[in-house]
PDB file of N, CA and C in Angstrom:
ATOM      1  N   UNK A   1       6.546 -10.713   4.695  1.00  0.00           N
ATOM      2  CA  UNK A   1       5.364 -10.468   5.834  1.00  0.00           C
ATOM      3  C   UNK A   1       4.640 -11.463   5.704  1.00  0.00           C
ATOM      4  N   UNK A   2       4.641 -12.355   7.003  1.00  0.00           N
ATOM      5  CA  UNK A   2       3.328 -13.399   7.090  1.00  0.00           C
ATOM      6  C   UNK A   2       2.031 -12.654   7.290  1.00  0.00           C
ATOM      7  N   UNK A   3       1.077 -13.084   6.384  1.00  0.00           N
ATOM      8  CA  UNK A   3      -0.440 -12.247   6.317  1.00  0.00           C
ATOM      9  C   UNK A   3      -0.332 -12.552   7.806  1.00  0.00           C
ATOM     10  N   UNK A   4      -0.830 -14.135   8.041  1.00  0.00           N
ATOM     11  CA  UNK A   4      -1.181 -14.489   9.109  1.00  0.00           C
ATOM     12  C   UNK A   4      -0.726 -14.284  10.624  1.00  0.00           C
ATOM     13  N   UNK A   5       0.373 -13.699  10.681  1.00  0.00           N
ATOM     14  CA  UNK A   5       0.543 -13.161  11.715  1.00  0.00           C
ATOM     15  C   UNK A   5       0.403 -11.455  11.760  1.00  0.00           C
ATOM     16  N   UNK A   6       0.597 -10.646  10.602  1.00  0.00           N
ATOM     17  CA  UNK A   6       0.341  -9.440  10.477  1.00  0.00           C
ATOM     18  C   UNK A   6      -1.170  -9.532  11.542  1.00  0.00           C
ATOM     19  N   UNK A   7      -2.314 -10.434  10.780  1.00  0.00           N
ATOM     20  CA  UNK A   7      -3.738 -10.530  11.012  1.00  0.00           C
ATOM     21  C   UNK A   7      -4.065 -10.425  12.466  1.00  0.00           C
ATOM     22  N   UNK A   8      -2.960 -11.252  12.975  1.00  0.00           N
ATOM     23  CA  UNK A   8      -3.558 -11.672  14.314  1.00  0.00           C
ATOM     24  C   UNK A   8      -2.676 -11.010  15.476  1.00  0.00           C
ATOM     25  N   UNK A   9      -1.324 -10.135  14.740  1.00  0.00           N
ATOM     26  CA  UNK A   9      -1.049  -8.910  15.936  1.00  0.00           C
ATOM     27  C   UNK A   9      -2.066  -7.993  15.539  1.00  0.00           C
ATOM     28  N   UNK A  10      -2.392  -7.899  14.948  1.00  0.00           N
ATOM     29  CA  UNK A  10      -3.394  -6.445  14.540  1.00  0.00           C
ATOM     30  C   UNK A  10      -4.548  -6.114  14.746  1.00  0.00           C
ATOM     31  N   UNK A  11      -5.135  -7.475  14.862  1.00  0.00           N
ATOM     32  CA  UNK A  11      -6.671  -7.474  14.728  1.00  0.00           C
ATOM     33  C   UNK A  11      -7.446  -6.763  15.160  1.00  0.00           C
ATOM     34  N   UNK A  12      -6.866  -6.490  16.594  1.00  0.00           N
ATOM     35  CA  UNK A  12      -8.156  -5.387  17.090  1.00  0.00           C
ATOM     36  C   UNK A  12      -7.471  -4.522  17.150  1.00  0.00           C
ATOM     37  N   UNK A  13      -7.394  -3.801  16.140  1.00  0.00           N
ATOM     38  CA  UNK A  13      -6.893  -2.305  15.124  1.00  0.00           C
ATOM     39  C   UNK A  13      -8.801  -1.880  14.534  1.00  0.00           C
ATOM     40  N   UNK A  14      -9.075  -0.646  15.016  1.00  0.00           N
ATOM     41  CA  UNK A  14      -9.785  -0.550  13.550  1.00  0.00           C
ATOM     42  C   UNK A  14      -9.303  -1.357  11.999  1.00  0.00           C
ATOM     43  N   UNK A  15     -10.548  -1.579  11.002  1.00  0.00           N
ATOM     44  CA  UNK A  15      -9.969  -2.128   9.962  1.00  0.00           C
ATOM     45  C   UNK A  15      -9.366  -0.695   9.469  1.00  0.00           C
ATOM     46  N   UNK A  16      -9.732   0.336   9.037  1.00  0.00           N
ATOM     47  CA  UNK A  16      -8.958   1.454   8.048  1.00  0.00           C
ATOM     48  C   UNK A  16      -7.648   1.675   8.993  1.00  0.00           C
ATOM     49  N   UNK A  17      -7.664   1.267  10.157  1.00  0.00           N
ATOM     50  CA  UNK A  17      -6.070   1.840  10.675  1.00  0.00           C
ATOM     51  C   UNK A  17      -5.150   0.700  10.036  1.00  0.00           C
ATOM     52  N   UNK A  18      -5.675  -0.878  10.347  1.00  0.00           N
ATOM     53  CA  UNK A  18      -4.808  -1.850  10.034  1.00  0.00           C
ATOM     54  C   UNK A  18      -4.938  -1.991   8.340  1.00  0.00           C
ATOM     55  N   UNK A  19      -5.879  -1.350   7.237  1.00  0.00           N
ATOM     56  CA  UNK A  19      -5.577  -1.448   6.201  1.00  0.00           C
ATOM     57  C   UNK A  19      -4.522  -0.491   5.939  1.00  0.00           C
ATOM     58  N   UNK A  20      -4.027   0.711   6.529  1.00  0.00           N
ATOM     59  CA  UNK A  20      -3.449   1.821   6.396  1.00  0.00           C
ATOM     60  C   UNK A  20      -1.964   1.554   6.562  1.00  0.00           C
ATOM     61  N   UNK A  21      -1.691   0.543   7.999  1.00  0.00           N
ATOM     62  CA  UNK A  21      -0.870   0.373   8.499  1.00  0.00           C
ATOM     63  C   UNK A  21       0.243  -0.470   6.839  1.00  0.00           C
ATOM     64  N   UNK A  22      -0.798  -1.572   6.723  1.00  0.00           N
ATOM     65  CA  UNK A  22      -0.342  -3.062   5.359  1.00  0.00           C
ATOM     66  C   UNK A  22      -0.009  -1.891   4.545  1.00  0.00           C
ATOM     67  N   UNK A  23      -0.354  -1.057   4.019  1.00  0.00           N
ATOM     68  CA  UNK A  23      -0.163  -0.058   3.111  1.00  0.00           C
ATOM     69  C   UNK A  23       1.005   0.555   3.199  1.00  0.00           C
ATOM     70  N   UNK A  24       1.286   1.277   4.457  1.00  0.00           N
ATOM     71  CA  UNK A  24       2.716   1.920   5.048  1.00  0.00           C
ATOM     72  C   UNK A  24       3.990   1.068   5.182  1.00  0.00           C
ATOM     73  N   UNK A  25       3.286  -0.068   5.793  1.00  0.00           N
ATOM     74  CA  UNK A  25       4.689  -1.343   6.129  1.00  0.00           C
ATOM     75  C   UNK A  25       5.404  -1.827   4.536  1.00  0.00           C
ATOM     76  N   UNK A  26       4.661  -1.758   3.717  1.00  0.00           N
ATOM     77  CA  UNK A  26       4.538  -2.505   2.320  1.00  0.00           C
ATOM     78  C   UNK A  26       5.551  -1.603   1.563  1.00  0.00           C
ATOM     79  N   UNK A  27       4.766  -0.172   1.780  1.00  0.00           N
ATOM     80  CA  UNK A  27       5.408   0.357   0.856  1.00  0.00           C
ATOM     81  C   UNK A  27       6.814   0.957   1.532  1.00  0.00           C
ATOM     82  N   UNK A  28       7.042   0.988   2.897  1.00  0.00           N
ATOM     83  CA  UNK A  28       8.486   1.116   3.558  1.00  0.00           C
ATOM     84  C   UNK A  28       9.358  -0.198   3.092  1.00  0.00           C
ATOM     85  N   UNK A  29       8.697  -1.494   2.849  1.00  0.00           N
ATOM     86  CA  UNK A  29       9.817  -2.234   3.043  1.00  0.00           C
ATOM     87  C   UNK A  29      10.156  -2.164   0.999  1.00  0.00           C
ATOM     88  N   UNK A  30       9.358  -1.621   0.561  1.00  0.00           N
ATOM     89  CA  UNK A  30       9.863  -1.306  -1.355  1.00  0.00           C
ATOM     90  C   UNK A  30      11.016  -0.017  -1.311  1.00  0.00           C
ATOM     91  N   UNK A  31      10.527   0.460  -0.306  1.00  0.00           N
ATOM     92  CA  UNK A  31      11.667   1.680  -0.318  1.00  0.00           C
ATOM     93  C   UNK A  31      12.883   1.874   0.304  1.00  0.00           C
ATOM     94  N   UNK A  32      12.588   0.549   1.089  1.00  0.00           N
ATOM     95  CA  UNK A  32      14.159   0.067   1.443  1.00  0.00           C
ATOM     96  C   UNK A  32      14.626  -0.685   0.554  1.00  0.00           C
ATOM     97  N   UNK A  33      14.042  -1.883   0.144  1.00  0.00           N
ATOM     98  CA  UNK A  33      14.568  -2.367  -1.190  1.00  0.00           C
ATOM     99  C   UNK A  33      14.828  -1.931  -2.396  1.00  0.00           C
ATOM    100  N   UNK A  34      14.452  -0.647  -2.519  1.00  0.00           N
ATOM    101  CA  UNK A  34      14.728  -0.241  -3.800  1.00  0.00           C
ATOM    102  C   UNK A  34      16.409   0.406  -3.749  1.00  0.00           C
ATOM    103  N   UNK A  35      16.873   1.105  -2.499  1.00  0.00           N
ATOM    104  CA  UNK A  35      17.986   1.791  -1.566  1.00  0.00           C
ATOM    105  C   UNK A  35      18.805   0.532  -2.254  1.00  0.00           C
ATOM    106  N   UNK A  36      18.550  -0.673  -1.756  1.00  0.00           N
ATOM    107  CA  UNK A  36      19.938  -1.633  -1.287  1.00  0.00           C
ATOM    108  C   UNK A  36      19.559  -1.843  -3.298  1.00  0.00           C
ATOM    109  N   UNK A  37      18.967  -2.207  -3.770  1.00  0.00           N
ATOM    110  CA  UNK A  37      18.826  -2.893  -5.673  1.00  0.00           C
ATOM    111  C   UNK A  37      19.558  -1.456  -6.754  1.00  0.00           C
ATOM    112  N   UNK A  38      19.699  -0.515  -5.719  1.00  0.00           N
ATOM    113  CA  UNK A  38      20.093   0.790  -6.431  1.00  0.00           C
ATOM    114  C   UNK A  38      21.789  -0.025  -6.380  1.00  0.00           C
ATOM    115  N   UNK A  39      22.135  -0.393  -5.525  1.00  0.00           N
ATOM    116  CA  UNK A  39      23.827  -0.220  -5.326  1.00  0.00           C
ATOM    117  C   UNK A  39      24.191  -2.388  -5.621  1.00  0.00           C
ATOM    118  N   UNK A  40      22.613  -3.234  -5.544  1.00  0.00           N
ATOM    119  CA  UNK A  40      22.907  -4.531  -6.064  1.00  0.00           C
ATOM    120  C   UNK A  40      21.817  -4.445  -6.775  1.00  0.00           C
ATOM    121  N   UNK A  41      22.095  -4.314  -8.138  1.00  0.00           N
ATOM    122  CA  UNK A  41      21.350  -4.354  -9.036  1.00  0.00           C
ATOM    123  C   UNK A  41      21.097  -5.727  -9.232  1.00  0.00           C
ATOM    124  N   UNK A  42      22.120  -6.511  -9.443  1.00  0.00           N
ATOM    125  CA  UNK A  42      21.866  -8.054  -9.930  1.00  0.00           C
ATOM    126  C   UNK A  42      21.373  -9.032  -8.963  1.00  0.00           C
ATOM    127  N   UNK A  43      21.012  -8.380  -7.799  1.00  0.00           N
ATOM    128  CA  UNK A  43      20.640  -9.140  -6.509  1.00  0.00           C
ATOM    129  C   UNK A  43      19.650 -10.096  -6.747  1.00  0.00           C
ATOM    130  N   UNK A  44      19.361 -11.192  -7.339  1.00  0.00           N
ATOM    131  CA  UNK A  44      18.147 -11.991  -7.912  1.00  0.00           C
ATOM    132  C   UNK A  44      16.925 -12.155  -6.483  1.00  0.00           C
ATOM    133  N   UNK A  45      18.019 -12.352  -5.318  1.00  0.00           N
ATOM    134  CA  UNK A  45      16.943 -12.437  -4.232  1.00  0.00           C
ATOM    135  C   UNK A  45      16.432 -10.891  -3.917  1.00  0.00           C
ATOM    136  N   UNK A  46      16.939 -10.731  -3.675  1.00  0.00           N
ATOM    137  CA  UNK A  46      16.462  -9.181  -3.466  1.00  0.00           C
ATOM    138  C   UNK A  46      15.294  -8.431  -4.064  1.00  0.00           C
ATOM    139  N   UNK A  47      15.292  -9.012  -5.929  1.00  0.00           N
ATOM    140  CA  UNK A  47      14.622  -8.307  -6.623  1.00  0.00           C
ATOM    141  C   UNK A  47      13.376  -9.591  -6.336  1.00  0.00           C
ATOM    142  N   UNK A  48      13.116 -10.708  -6.413  1.00  0.00           N
ATOM    143  CA  UNK A  48      12.656 -11.235  -5.989  1.00  0.00           C
ATOM    144  C   UNK A  48      11.667 -11.091  -4.437  1.00  0.00           C
ATOM    145  N   UNK A  49      12.580 -10.483  -3.322  1.00  0.00           N
ATOM    146  CA  UNK A  49      11.360  -9.583  -2.265  1.00  0.00           C
ATOM    147  C   UNK A  49      11.073  -8.310  -2.365  1.00  0.00           C
ATOM    148  N   UNK A  50      11.454  -7.843  -4.134  1.00  0.00           N
ATOM    149  CA  UNK A  50      11.106  -6.311  -4.411  1.00  0.00           C
ATOM    150  C   UNK A  50       9.364  -7.299  -4.624  1.00  0.00           C
ATOM    151  N   UNK A  51       9.798  -7.833  -6.105  1.00  0.00           N
ATOM    152  CA  UNK A  51       7.675  -8.330  -6.927  1.00  0.00           C
ATOM    153  C   UNK A  51       6.949  -8.729  -5.872  1.00  0.00           C
ATOM    154  N   UNK A  52       7.879  -9.467  -4.531  1.00  0.00           N
ATOM    155  CA  UNK A  52       6.653  -9.684  -3.404  1.00  0.00           C
ATOM    156  C   UNK A  52       6.021  -8.589  -2.736  1.00  0.00           C
ATOM    157  N   UNK A  53       6.351  -7.828  -2.420  1.00  0.00           N
ATOM    158  CA  UNK A  53       6.191  -6.814  -1.720  1.00  0.00           C
ATOM    159  C   UNK A  53       5.288  -5.911  -2.486  1.00  0.00           C
ATOM    160  N   UNK A  54       5.777  -5.657  -3.685  1.00  0.00           N
ATOM    161  CA  UNK A  54       4.808  -4.964  -4.590  1.00  0.00           C
ATOM    162  C   UNK A  54       3.669  -5.322  -5.092  1.00  0.00           C
ATOM    163  N   UNK A  55       3.655  -6.948  -4.820  1.00  0.00           N
ATOM    164  CA  UNK A  55       2.082  -7.454  -4.641  1.00  0.00           C
ATOM    165  C   UNK A  55       1.521  -7.290  -3.804  1.00  0.00           C
ATOM    166  N   UNK A  56       1.962  -7.366  -2.474  1.00  0.00           N
ATOM    167  CA  UNK A  56       1.520  -6.971  -1.177  1.00  0.00           C
ATOM    168  C   UNK A  56       0.799  -5.758  -0.998  1.00  0.00           C
ATOM    169  N   UNK A  57       1.927  -4.970  -1.896  1.00  0.00           N
ATOM    170  CA  UNK A  57       1.332  -3.184  -1.532  1.00  0.00           C
ATOM    171  C   UNK A  57      -0.146  -3.280  -2.325  1.00  0.00           C
ATOM    172  N   UNK A  58       0.430  -3.213  -3.561  1.00  0.00           N
ATOM    173  CA  UNK A  58      -0.476  -3.128  -4.931  1.00  0.00           C
ATOM    174  C   UNK A  58      -2.022  -3.457  -4.051  1.00  0.00           C
ATOM    175  N   UNK A  59      -2.035  -5.090  -3.571  1.00  0.00           N
ATOM    176  CA  UNK A  59      -3.198  -5.849  -2.829  1.00  0.00           C
ATOM    177  C   UNK A  59      -3.833  -5.024  -1.033  1.00  0.00           C
ATOM    178  N   UNK A  60      -3.251  -4.171  -0.754  1.00  0.00           N
ATOM    179  CA  UNK A  60      -3.247  -3.567   0.383  1.00  0.00           C
ATOM    180  C   UNK A  60      -3.832  -2.299   0.062  1.00  0.00           C
ATOM    181  N   UNK A  61      -3.452  -1.482  -0.757  1.00  0.00           N
ATOM    182  CA  UNK A  61      -3.741  -0.304  -1.693  1.00  0.00           C
ATOM    183  C   UNK A  61      -5.090  -0.224  -1.977  1.00  0.00           C
ATOM    184  N   UNK A  62      -5.573  -1.632  -2.867  1.00  0.00           N
ATOM    185  CA  UNK A  62      -6.894  -1.873  -3.229  1.00  0.00           C
ATOM    186  C   UNK A  62      -7.866  -2.020  -2.642  1.00  0.00           C
ATOM    187  N   UNK A  63      -7.328  -3.207  -1.620  1.00  0.00           N
ATOM    188  CA  UNK A  63      -8.340  -3.378  -0.159  1.00  0.00           C
ATOM    189  C   UNK A  63      -8.629  -1.748   0.353  1.00  0.00           C
ATOM    190  N   UNK A  64      -7.841  -1.215   0.067  1.00  0.00           N
ATOM    191  CA  UNK A  64      -8.083   0.670   1.134  1.00  0.00           C
ATOM    192  C   UNK A  64      -9.378   1.226   0.170  1.00  0.00           C
ATOM    193  N   UNK A  65      -8.510   1.158  -1.406  1.00  0.00           N
ATOM    194  CA  UNK A  65      -9.307   1.843  -1.804  1.00  0.00           C
ATOM    195  C   UNK A  65     -10.829   1.542  -1.950  1.00  0.00           C
ATOM    196  N   UNK A  66     -10.928   0.317  -2.122  1.00  0.00           N
ATOM    197  CA  UNK A  66     -12.502   0.009  -2.544  1.00  0.00           C
ATOM    198  C   UNK A  66     -13.262   0.132  -1.513  1.00  0.00           C
ATOM    199  N   UNK A  67     -12.373   0.083   0.197  1.00  0.00           N
ATOM    200  CA  UNK A  67     -13.702   0.095   1.261  1.00  0.00           C
ATOM    201  C   UNK A  67     -13.239   1.722   1.566  1.00  0.00           C
ATOM    202  N   UNK A  68     -12.600   2.475   1.428  1.00  0.00           N
ATOM    203  CA  UNK A  68     -12.385   4.306   1.859  1.00  0.00           C
ATOM    204  C   UNK A  68     -12.414   5.058   0.997  1.00  0.00           C
ATOM    205  N   UNK A  69     -11.734   4.511  -0.321  1.00  0.00           N
ATOM    206  CA  UNK A  69     -11.353   6.090  -1.135  1.00  0.00           C
ATOM    207  C   UNK A  69     -10.107   5.752  -1.601  1.00  0.00           C
ATOM    208  N   UNK A  70      -9.733   6.181  -2.675  1.00  0.00           N
ATOM    209  CA  UNK A  70      -8.053   6.090  -2.811  1.00  0.00           C
ATOM    210  C   UNK A  70      -7.517   7.215  -2.120  1.00  0.00           C
ATOM    211  N   UNK A  71      -6.529   6.757  -2.110  1.00  0.00           N
ATOM    212  CA  UNK A  71      -5.245   7.230  -0.917  1.00  0.00           C
ATOM    213  C   UNK A  71      -4.806   8.520  -1.924  1.00  0.00           C
ATOM    214  N   UNK A  72      -4.127   8.353  -3.191  1.00  0.00           N
ATOM    215  CA  UNK A  72      -3.879   9.310  -3.597  1.00  0.00           C
ATOM    216  C   UNK A  72      -4.386   9.473  -5.272  1.00  0.00           C
ATOM    217  N   UNK A  73      -4.475  10.767  -5.823  1.00  0.00           N
ATOM    218  CA  UNK A  73      -5.147  10.868  -7.184  1.00  0.00           C
ATOM    219  C   UNK A  73      -4.491   9.486  -8.320  1.00  0.00           C
ATOM    220  N   UNK A  74      -3.225   9.374  -7.771  1.00  0.00           N
ATOM    221  CA  UNK A  74      -3.028   8.207  -8.525  1.00  0.00           C
ATOM    222  C   UNK A  74      -4.023   6.630  -9.081  1.00  0.00           C
ATOM    223  N   UNK A  75      -4.695   6.858  -7.271  1.00  0.00           N
ATOM    224  CA  UNK A  75      -5.392   5.735  -7.421  1.00  0.00           C
ATOM    225  C   UNK A  75      -6.887   6.076  -7.248  1.00  0.00           C
ATOM    226  N   UNK A  76      -7.384   7.045  -8.068  1.00  0.00           N
ATOM    227  CA  UNK A  76      -8.484   7.396  -8.439  1.00  0.00           C
ATOM    228  C   UNK A  76      -9.209   6.695  -9.378  1.00  0.00           C
ATOM    229  N   UNK A  77     -10.761   6.347  -9.879  1.00  0.00           N
ATOM    230  CA  UNK A  77     -11.235   5.916 -10.971  1.00  0.00           C
ATOM    231  C   UNK A  77     -11.057   7.361 -12.000  1.00  0.00           C
ATOM    232  N   UNK A  78     -10.750   6.405 -13.261  1.00  0.00           N
ATOM    233  CA  UNK A  78     -10.963   7.826 -14.294  1.00  0.00           C
ATOM    234  C   UNK A  78     -12.185   7.156 -14.842  1.00  0.00           C
ATOM    235  N   UNK A  79     -12.757   7.894 -15.475  1.00  0.00           N
ATOM    236  CA  UNK A  79     -14.205   7.766 -16.596  1.00  0.00           C
ATOM    237  C   UNK A  79     -14.315   8.650 -17.107  1.00  0.00           C
ATOM    238  N   UNK A  80     -15.769   8.981 -17.486  1.00  0.00           N
ATOM    239  CA  UNK A  80     -15.267  10.372 -18.236  1.00  0.00           C
ATOM    240  C   UNK A  80     -15.318  11.928 -17.766  1.00  0.00           C
ATOM    241  N   UNK A  81     -15.327  11.720 -16.523  1.00  0.00           N
ATOM    242  CA  UNK A  81     -14.621  12.600 -15.576  1.00  0.00           C
ATOM    243  C   UNK A  81     -13.627  12.542 -14.791  1.00  0.00           C
ATOM    244  N   UNK A  82     -12.712  13.305 -14.272  1.00  0.00           N
ATOM    245  CA  UNK A  82     -12.164  13.279 -13.254  1.00  0.00           C
ATOM    246  C   UNK A  82     -12.573  13.304 -11.809  1.00  0.00           C
ATOM    247  N   UNK A  83     -12.655  11.958 -11.226  1.00  0.00           N
ATOM    248  CA  UNK A  83     -13.367  11.699 -10.109  1.00  0.00           C
ATOM    249  C   UNK A  83     -12.957  11.665  -8.893  1.00  0.00           C
ATOM    250  N   UNK A  84     -11.333  12.331  -8.934  1.00  0.00           N
ATOM    251  CA  UNK A  84     -10.334  12.821  -7.331  1.00  0.00           C
ATOM    252  C   UNK A  84     -11.544  13.217  -6.564  1.00  0.00           C
ATOM    253  N   UNK A  85     -11.663  14.554  -7.053  1.00  0.00           N
ATOM    254  CA  UNK A  85     -12.322  15.894  -6.447  1.00  0.00           C
ATOM    255  C   UNK A  85     -14.057  15.432  -6.208  1.00  0.00           C
ATOM    256  N   UNK A  86     -14.669  14.385  -6.594  1.00  0.00           N
ATOM    257  CA  UNK A  86     -16.030  14.009  -6.306  1.00  0.00           C
ATOM    258  C   UNK A  86     -16.379  13.410  -5.572  1.00  0.00           C
ATOM    259  N   UNK A  87     -15.730  13.171  -3.928  1.00  0.00           N
ATOM    260  CA  UNK A  87     -16.030  12.386  -2.881  1.00  0.00           C
ATOM    261  C   UNK A  87     -15.370  13.412  -2.216  1.00  0.00           C
ATOM    262  N   UNK A  88     -15.117  12.909  -0.911  1.00  0.00           N
ATOM    263  CA  UNK A  88     -14.131  13.501   0.621  1.00  0.00           C
ATOM    264  C   UNK A  88     -12.719  13.659   0.313  1.00  0.00           C
ATOM    265  N   UNK A  89     -11.940  14.108   0.609  1.00  0.00           N
ATOM    266  CA  UNK A  89     -10.524  13.971   0.985  1.00  0.00           C
ATOM    267  C   UNK A  89     -10.072  12.800   1.884  1.00  0.00           C
ATOM    268  N   UNK A  90      -9.243  12.344   1.958  1.00  0.00           N
ATOM    269  CA  UNK A  90      -8.701  11.559   2.103  1.00  0.00           C
ATOM    270  C   UNK A  90      -9.055  11.624   4.316  1.00  0.00           C
ATOM    271  N   UNK A  91      -8.579  12.800   4.425  1.00  0.00           N
ATOM    272  CA  UNK A  91      -8.470  13.403   5.720  1.00  0.00           C
ATOM    273  C   UNK A  91      -9.531  13.702   6.007  1.00  0.00           C
ATOM    274  N   UNK A  92     -11.004  13.733   5.260  1.00  0.00           N
ATOM    275  CA  UNK A  92     -12.619  14.249   5.530  1.00  0.00           C
ATOM    276  C   UNK A  92     -13.208  12.968   5.773  1.00  0.00           C
ATOM    277  N   UNK A  93     -12.273  11.802   5.555  1.00  0.00           N
ATOM    278  CA  UNK A  93     -13.108  10.626   5.840  1.00  0.00           C
ATOM    279  C   UNK A  93     -13.339  10.429   7.018  1.00  0.00           C
ATOM    280  N   UNK A  94     -14.160   9.660   7.473  1.00  0.00           N
ATOM    281  CA  UNK A  94     -14.636   9.414   8.922  1.00  0.00           C
ATOM    282  C   UNK A  94     -13.199   8.366   8.886  1.00  0.00           C
ATOM    283  N   UNK A  95     -13.143   8.257  10.247  1.00  0.00           N
ATOM    284  CA  UNK A  95     -12.318   7.124  10.821  1.00  0.00           C
ATOM    285  C   UNK A  95     -12.686   5.673  11.270  1.00  0.00           C
TER     286      UNK A  95
END
């Protein structure tokens, strides 16, 4: 995925929607590569693509979490208490 091309094509979108789209797109790419790698586990090119999309996905999730809170409990901050239940749920946040 060319990040500059993505930003240009989606510049008019609200930030929250744009970040969510990045999360969804990178997640889809990883799932598609996982299916391919199930049948081609030694394909080094596919493994490298997977690593690249994994980094892009992690970055997109981190960006979304910082600005709008965690998408799932897996991304909630854990300190001396369970923080997932402390804030508004993802569907309760303003768009």
